Short mmCIF file of C-alpha atoms in Angstrom, two decimals:
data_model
loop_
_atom_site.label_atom_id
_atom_site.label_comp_id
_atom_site.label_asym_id
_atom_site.label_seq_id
_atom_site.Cartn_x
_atom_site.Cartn_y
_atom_site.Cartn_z
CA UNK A 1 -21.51 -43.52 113.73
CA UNK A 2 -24.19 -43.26 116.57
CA UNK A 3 -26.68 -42.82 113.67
CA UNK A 4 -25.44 -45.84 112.24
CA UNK A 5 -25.40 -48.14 115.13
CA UNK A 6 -28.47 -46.56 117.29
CA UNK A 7 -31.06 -45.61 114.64
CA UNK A 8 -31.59 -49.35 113.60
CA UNK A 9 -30.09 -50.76 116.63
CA UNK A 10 -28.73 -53.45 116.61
CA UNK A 11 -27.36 -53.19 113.06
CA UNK A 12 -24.67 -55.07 113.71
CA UNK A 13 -25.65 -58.88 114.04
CA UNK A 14 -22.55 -61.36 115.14
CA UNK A 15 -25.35 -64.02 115.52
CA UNK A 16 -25.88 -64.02 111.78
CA UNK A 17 -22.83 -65.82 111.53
CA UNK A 18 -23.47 -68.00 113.85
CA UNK A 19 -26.86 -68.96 113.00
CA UNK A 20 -26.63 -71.47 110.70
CA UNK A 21 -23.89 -74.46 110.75
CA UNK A 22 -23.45 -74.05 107.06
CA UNK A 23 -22.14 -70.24 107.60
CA UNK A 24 -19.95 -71.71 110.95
CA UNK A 25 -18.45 -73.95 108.81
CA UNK A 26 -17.77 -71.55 105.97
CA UNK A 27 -16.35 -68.93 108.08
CA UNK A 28 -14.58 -71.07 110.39
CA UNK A 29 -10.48 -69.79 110.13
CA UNK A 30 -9.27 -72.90 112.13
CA UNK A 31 -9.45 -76.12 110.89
CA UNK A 32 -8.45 -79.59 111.77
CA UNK A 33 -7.66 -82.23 110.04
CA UNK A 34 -5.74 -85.74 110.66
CA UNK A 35 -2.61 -84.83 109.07
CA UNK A 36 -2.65 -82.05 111.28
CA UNK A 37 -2.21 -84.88 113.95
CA UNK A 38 0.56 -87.71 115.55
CA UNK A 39 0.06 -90.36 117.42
CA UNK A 40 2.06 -91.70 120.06
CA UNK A 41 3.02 -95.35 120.38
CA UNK A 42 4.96 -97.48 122.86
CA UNK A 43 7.16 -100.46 121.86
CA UNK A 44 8.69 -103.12 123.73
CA UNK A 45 10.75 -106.86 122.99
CA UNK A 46 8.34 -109.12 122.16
CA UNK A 47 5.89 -110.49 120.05
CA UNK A 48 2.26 -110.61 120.49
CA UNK A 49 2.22 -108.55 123.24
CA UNK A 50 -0.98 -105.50 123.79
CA UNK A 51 -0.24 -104.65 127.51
CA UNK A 52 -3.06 -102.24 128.48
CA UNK A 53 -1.56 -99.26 130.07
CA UNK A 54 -3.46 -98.77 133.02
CA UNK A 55 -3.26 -94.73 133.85
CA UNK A 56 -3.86 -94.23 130.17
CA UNK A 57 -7.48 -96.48 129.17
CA UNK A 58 -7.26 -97.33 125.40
CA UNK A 59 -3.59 -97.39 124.98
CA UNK A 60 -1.23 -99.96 125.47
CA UNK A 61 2.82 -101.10 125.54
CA UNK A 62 2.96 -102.87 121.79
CA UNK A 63 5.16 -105.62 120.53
CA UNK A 64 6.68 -104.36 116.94
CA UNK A 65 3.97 -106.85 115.64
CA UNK A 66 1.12 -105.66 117.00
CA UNK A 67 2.73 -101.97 116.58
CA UNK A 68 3.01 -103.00 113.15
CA UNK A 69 -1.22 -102.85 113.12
CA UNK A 70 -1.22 -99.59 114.48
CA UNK A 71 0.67 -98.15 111.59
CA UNK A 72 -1.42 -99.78 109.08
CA UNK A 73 -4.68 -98.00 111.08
CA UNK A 74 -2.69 -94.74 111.24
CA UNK A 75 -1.34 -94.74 107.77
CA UNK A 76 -5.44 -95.92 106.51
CA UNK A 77 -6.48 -92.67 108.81
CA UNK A 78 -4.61 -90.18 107.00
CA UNK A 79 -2.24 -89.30 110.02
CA UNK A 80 0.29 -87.34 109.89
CA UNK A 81 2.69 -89.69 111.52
CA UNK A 82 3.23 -91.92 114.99
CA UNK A 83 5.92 -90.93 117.22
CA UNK A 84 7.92 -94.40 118.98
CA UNK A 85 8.91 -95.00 122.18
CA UNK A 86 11.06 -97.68 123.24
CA UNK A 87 10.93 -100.22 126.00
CA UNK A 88 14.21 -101.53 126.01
CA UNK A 89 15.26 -105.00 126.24
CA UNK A 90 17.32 -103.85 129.56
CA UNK A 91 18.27 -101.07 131.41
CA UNK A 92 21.86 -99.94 132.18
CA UNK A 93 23.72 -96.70 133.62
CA UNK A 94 24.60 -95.15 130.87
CA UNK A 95 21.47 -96.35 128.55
CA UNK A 96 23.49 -98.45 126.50
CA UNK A 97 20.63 -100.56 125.06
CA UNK A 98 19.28 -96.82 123.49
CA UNK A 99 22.61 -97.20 121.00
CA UNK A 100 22.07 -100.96 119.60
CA UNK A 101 21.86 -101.06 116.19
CA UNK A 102 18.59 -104.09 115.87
CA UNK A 103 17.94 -102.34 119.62
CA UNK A 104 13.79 -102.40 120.25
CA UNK A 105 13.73 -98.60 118.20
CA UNK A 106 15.37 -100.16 114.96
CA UNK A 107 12.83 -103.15 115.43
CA UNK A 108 9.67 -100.92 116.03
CA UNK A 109 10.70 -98.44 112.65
CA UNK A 110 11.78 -101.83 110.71
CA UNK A 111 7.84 -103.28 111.75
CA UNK A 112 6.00 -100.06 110.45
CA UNK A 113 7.98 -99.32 107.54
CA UNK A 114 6.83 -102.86 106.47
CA UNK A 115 3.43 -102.45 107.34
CA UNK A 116 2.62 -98.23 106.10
CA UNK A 117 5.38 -97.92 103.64
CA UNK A 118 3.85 -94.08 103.04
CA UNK A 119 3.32 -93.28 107.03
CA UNK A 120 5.90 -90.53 108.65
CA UNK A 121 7.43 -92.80 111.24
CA UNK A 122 9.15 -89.87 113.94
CA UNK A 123 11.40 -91.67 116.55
CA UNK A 124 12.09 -89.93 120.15
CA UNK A 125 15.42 -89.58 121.16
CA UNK A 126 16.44 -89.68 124.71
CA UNK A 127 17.52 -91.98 127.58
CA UNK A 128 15.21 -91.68 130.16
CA UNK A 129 13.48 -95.17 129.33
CA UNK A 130 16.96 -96.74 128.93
CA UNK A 131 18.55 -95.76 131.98
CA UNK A 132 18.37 -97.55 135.53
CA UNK A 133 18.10 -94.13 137.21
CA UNK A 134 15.91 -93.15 134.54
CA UNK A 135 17.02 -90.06 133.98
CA UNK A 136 17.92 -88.32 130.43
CA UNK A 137 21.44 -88.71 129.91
CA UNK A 138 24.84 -89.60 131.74
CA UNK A 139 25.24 -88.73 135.30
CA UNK A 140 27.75 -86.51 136.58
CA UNK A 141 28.18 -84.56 140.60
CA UNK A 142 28.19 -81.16 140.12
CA UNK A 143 29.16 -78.67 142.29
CA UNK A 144 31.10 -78.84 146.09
CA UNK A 145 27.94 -80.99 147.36
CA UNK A 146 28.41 -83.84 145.32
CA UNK A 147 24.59 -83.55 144.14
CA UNK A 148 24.20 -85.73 141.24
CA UNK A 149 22.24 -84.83 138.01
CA UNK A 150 22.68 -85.45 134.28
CA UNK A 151 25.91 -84.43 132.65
CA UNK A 152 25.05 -82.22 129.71
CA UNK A 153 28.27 -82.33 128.15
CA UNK A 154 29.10 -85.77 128.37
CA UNK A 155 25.61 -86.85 127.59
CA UNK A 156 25.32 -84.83 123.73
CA UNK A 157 27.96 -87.41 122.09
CA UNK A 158 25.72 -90.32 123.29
CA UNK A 159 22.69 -88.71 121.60
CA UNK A 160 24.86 -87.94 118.48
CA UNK A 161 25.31 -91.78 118.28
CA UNK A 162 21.89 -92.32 119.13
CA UNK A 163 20.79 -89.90 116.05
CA UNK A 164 22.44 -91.98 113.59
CA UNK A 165 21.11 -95.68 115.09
CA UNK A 166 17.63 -93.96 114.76
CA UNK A 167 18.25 -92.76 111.03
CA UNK A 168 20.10 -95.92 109.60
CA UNK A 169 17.31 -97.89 110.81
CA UNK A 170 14.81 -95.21 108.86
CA UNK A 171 13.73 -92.70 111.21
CA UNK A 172 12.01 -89.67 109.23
CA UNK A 173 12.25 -87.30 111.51
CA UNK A 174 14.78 -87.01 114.57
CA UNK A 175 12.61 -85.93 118.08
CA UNK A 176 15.59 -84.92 120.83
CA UNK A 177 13.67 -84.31 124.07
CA UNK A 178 15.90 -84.44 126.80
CA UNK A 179 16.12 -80.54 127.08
CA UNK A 180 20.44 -80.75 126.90
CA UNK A 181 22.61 -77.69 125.77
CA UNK A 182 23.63 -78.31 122.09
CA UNK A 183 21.67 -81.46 121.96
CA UNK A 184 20.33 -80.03 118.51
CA UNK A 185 24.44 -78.95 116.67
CA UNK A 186 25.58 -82.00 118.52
CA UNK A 187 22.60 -84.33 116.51
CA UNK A 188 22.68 -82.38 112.99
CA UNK A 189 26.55 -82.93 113.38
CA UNK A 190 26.51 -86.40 114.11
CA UNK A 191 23.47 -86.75 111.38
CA UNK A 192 25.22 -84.88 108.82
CA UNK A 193 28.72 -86.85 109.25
CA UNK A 194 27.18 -90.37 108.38
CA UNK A 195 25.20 -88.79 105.07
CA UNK A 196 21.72 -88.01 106.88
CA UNK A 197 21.82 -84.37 105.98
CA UNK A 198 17.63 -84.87 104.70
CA UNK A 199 16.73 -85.91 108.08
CA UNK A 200 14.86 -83.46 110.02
CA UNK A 201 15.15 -82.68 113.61
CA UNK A 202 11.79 -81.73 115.54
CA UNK A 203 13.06 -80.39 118.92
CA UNK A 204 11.83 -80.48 121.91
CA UNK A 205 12.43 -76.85 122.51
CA UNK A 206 10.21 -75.96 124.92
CA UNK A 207 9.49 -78.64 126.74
CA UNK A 208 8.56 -78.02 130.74
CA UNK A 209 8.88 -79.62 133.90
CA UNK A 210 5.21 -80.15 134.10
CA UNK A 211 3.61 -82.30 136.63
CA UNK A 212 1.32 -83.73 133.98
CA UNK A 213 3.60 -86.58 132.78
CA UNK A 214 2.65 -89.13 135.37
CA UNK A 215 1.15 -91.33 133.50
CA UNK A 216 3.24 -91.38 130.68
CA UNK A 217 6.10 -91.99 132.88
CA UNK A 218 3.99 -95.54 133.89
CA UNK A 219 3.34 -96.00 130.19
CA UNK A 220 7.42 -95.43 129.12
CA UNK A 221 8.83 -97.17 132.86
CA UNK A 222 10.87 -94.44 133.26
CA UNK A 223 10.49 -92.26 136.15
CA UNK A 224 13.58 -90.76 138.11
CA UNK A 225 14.58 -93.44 140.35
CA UNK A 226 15.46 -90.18 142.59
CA UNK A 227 15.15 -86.26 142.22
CA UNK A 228 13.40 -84.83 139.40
CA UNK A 229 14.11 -83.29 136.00
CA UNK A 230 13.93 -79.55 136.89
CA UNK A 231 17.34 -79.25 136.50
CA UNK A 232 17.19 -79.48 133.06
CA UNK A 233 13.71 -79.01 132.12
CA UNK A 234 11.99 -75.50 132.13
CA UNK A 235 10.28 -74.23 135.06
CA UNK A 236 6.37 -73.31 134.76
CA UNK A 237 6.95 -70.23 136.38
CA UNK A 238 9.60 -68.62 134.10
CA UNK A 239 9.08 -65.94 131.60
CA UNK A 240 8.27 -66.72 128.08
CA UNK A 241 11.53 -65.09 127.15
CA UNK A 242 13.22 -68.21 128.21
CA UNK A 243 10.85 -70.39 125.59
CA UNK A 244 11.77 -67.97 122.88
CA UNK A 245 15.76 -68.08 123.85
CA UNK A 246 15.37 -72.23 124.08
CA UNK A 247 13.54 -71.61 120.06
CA UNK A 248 15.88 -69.31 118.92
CA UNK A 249 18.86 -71.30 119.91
CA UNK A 250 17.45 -74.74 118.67
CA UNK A 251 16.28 -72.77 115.53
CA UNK A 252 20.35 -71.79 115.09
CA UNK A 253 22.09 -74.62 115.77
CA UNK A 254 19.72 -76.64 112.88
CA UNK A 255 16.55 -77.69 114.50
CA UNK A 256 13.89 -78.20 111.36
CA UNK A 257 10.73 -78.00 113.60
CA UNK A 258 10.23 -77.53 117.17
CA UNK A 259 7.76 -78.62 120.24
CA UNK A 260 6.17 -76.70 122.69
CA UNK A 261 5.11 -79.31 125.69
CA UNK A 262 2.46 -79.75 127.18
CA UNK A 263 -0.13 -78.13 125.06
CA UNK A 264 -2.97 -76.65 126.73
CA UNK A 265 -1.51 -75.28 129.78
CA UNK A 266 1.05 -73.64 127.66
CA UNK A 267 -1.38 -72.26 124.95
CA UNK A 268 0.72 -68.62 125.64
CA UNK A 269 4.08 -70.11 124.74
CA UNK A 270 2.99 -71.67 121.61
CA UNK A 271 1.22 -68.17 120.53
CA UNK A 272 4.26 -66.22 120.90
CA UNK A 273 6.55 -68.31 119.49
CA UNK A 274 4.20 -68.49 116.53
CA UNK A 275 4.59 -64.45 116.31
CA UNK A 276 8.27 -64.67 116.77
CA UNK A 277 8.64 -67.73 114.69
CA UNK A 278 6.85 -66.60 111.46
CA UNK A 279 6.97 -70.24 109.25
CA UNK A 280 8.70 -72.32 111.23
CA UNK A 281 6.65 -75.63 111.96
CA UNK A 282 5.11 -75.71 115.67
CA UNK A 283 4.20 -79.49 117.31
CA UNK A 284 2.30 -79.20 120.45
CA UNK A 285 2.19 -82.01 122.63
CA UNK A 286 -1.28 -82.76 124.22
CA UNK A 287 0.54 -84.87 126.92
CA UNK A 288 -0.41 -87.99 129.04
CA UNK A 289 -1.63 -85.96 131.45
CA UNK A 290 -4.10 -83.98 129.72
CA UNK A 291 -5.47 -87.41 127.89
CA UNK A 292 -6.28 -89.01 131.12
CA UNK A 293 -7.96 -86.33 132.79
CA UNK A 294 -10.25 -86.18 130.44
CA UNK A 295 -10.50 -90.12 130.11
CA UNK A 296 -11.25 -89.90 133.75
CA UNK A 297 -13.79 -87.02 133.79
CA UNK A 298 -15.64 -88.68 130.51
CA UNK A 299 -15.42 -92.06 132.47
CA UNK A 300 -17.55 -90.52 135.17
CA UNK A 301 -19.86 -88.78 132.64
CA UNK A 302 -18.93 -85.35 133.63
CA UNK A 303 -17.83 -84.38 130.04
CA UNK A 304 -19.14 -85.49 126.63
CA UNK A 305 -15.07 -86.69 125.32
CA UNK A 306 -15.59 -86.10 121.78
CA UNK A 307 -16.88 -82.17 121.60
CA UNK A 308 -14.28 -81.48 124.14
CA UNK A 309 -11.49 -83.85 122.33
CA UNK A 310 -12.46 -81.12 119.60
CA UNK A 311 -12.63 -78.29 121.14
CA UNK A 312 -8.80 -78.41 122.82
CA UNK A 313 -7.71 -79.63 119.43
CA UNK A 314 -9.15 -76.53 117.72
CA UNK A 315 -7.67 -74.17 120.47
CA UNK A 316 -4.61 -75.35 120.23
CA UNK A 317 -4.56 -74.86 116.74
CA UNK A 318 -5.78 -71.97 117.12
CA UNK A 319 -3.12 -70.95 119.61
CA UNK A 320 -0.27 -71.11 116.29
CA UNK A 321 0.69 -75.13 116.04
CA UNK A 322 0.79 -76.72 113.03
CA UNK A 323 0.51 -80.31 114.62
CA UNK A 324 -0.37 -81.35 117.38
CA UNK A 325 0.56 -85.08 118.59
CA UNK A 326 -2.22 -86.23 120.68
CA UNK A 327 -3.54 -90.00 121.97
CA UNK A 328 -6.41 -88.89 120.65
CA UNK A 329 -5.27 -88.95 117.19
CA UNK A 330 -6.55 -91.99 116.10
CA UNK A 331 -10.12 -91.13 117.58
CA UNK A 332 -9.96 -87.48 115.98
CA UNK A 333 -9.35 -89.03 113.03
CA UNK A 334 -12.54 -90.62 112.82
CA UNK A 335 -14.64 -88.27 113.81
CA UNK A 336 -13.07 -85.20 112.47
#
């Protein structure tokens, strides 16, 4: 072996694949593509309406008609779906607007079905931009203090119902994110009992109470009008046991797919559930904050935003998911 390496050293050349971009490309093992990708979108009453979102530059609060032209550019792209959230037309306690059947979800999946017949149209399911408090669910006290924080049990039969006003309207896939205890039996259940047994749930299984949702919270209106969402979202600082306990149990009580979130701080999580997980479908979510970071730091011309749009894409793929839904989809897409 020392022969081998020190009599003609160095034999061993890693720069001769590198050399050339026509022998990166053909030994590249992870690829992107846009089906690999899923765009975001947010949908309010209206019509005509393209309200800029302000923390995040290029996207904007759509009207079903104008959301209806960003399924027809998504669907032309080759996406591999949008994922809607709703504005509603008002806000109440208990998030009742969330459970009307021509509420502003049926409207938005009604507008893109018309426009990209063939595009996957994945709805989010969850009350935090339907309740006043704007928190995920029904609130309950717990405990002797009286502190009050989203009642898990009381909360799953509202996102049961909530399930099926998604799927009548034509939901393809079912996206529960409010991190709730059985939310996953509770919506195959409810799915199941009104004859939606083909539609899929991707979970939000591992979804963490990361301090890089600000600006989506702007985008959706619906930060906690007090507290936070620890209590029910997973803590940055636990083990990655508790991500593969959250899988396992979505994974048994019927969840199709599930999410790791956010992305590319959590690049570990979505590698080992990957090697736990053998086959089962992985979305990562490159989340709001993540996009406008980068926004900002391209703004400023400290970073070139397409090589490095590509570069996080490609780690995170490389990381285990097998999409990743990004606000960068549509500009991936192009340039991919």
């Amino acid at each position: 072996m020392g022969d081998h390496f020190f009599g003609r050293f160095p034999a061993l050349r890693m720069r001769r694949l590198r050399q050339l971009p026509q022998v990166r490309r053909l030994v590249a093992e992870v690829t992107i593509s846009p089906k690999n990708l899923i765009l975001p979108l947010f949908v309010r009453p209206g019509k005509g309406i393209r309200e800029p979102i302000t923390s995040m530059p290029g996207h904007c609060q759509l009207s079903p008609d104008q959301l209806a032209e960003e399924a027809r550019e998504a669907q032309k792209l080759g996406l591999g779906g949008i994922l809607l959230f709703g504005i509603p037309e008002y806000k109440d306690p208990r998030g009742s607007s969330a459970l009307r059947e021509h509420g502003i979800i049926p409207q938005a999946i009604a507008a893109c079905k018309e426009a990209a017949s063939e595009l996957l149209v994945i709805t989010d399911l969850c009350f935090c931009e339907y309740t006043d408090h704007g928190h995920c669910g029904v609130l309950g006290s717990i405990g002797r203090s009286g502190q009050w924080t989203v009642d898990n049990d009381a909360t799953l039969a509202e996102l049961g119902h909530q399930a099926v006003v998604h799927a009548r309207a034509g939901s393809d896939v079912i996206a529960p994110s409010g991190m709730m205890d059985g939310m996953v039996r509770t919506i195959r259940v409810a799915l199941d009992a009104e004859g939606f047994s083909h539609v899929p749930i991707l979970s939000y299984a591992a979804k963490y109470a990361s301090s890089l949702y600000g600006p989506f919270r702007l985008a959706a209106e619906c930060a906690p009008q007090f507290g936070d969402r620890r209590g029910y979202q997973m803590d940055p600082a636990s083990d990655v046991g508790q991500a593969l306990r959250e899988v396992a149990l979505d994974l048994e009580e019927g969840a199709d797919m599930i999410m790791v979130k956010p992305a590319l701080p959590y690049l570990d999580i979505i590698r080992v559930v990957r090697d736990h997980f053998p086959g089962v479908p992985i979305a990562a979510y490159q989340v709001s904050g993540e996009y406008s970071m980068l926004k900002a730091a391209a703004g400023n011309g400290w970073l070139e935003e397409k090589a490095v749009v590509v570069e996080l894409l490609t780690c995170i793929r490389r990381a285990g998911a097998t999409m990743i839904i990004s606000y960068w989809a549509k500009e991936a897409a192009s340039f991919l």
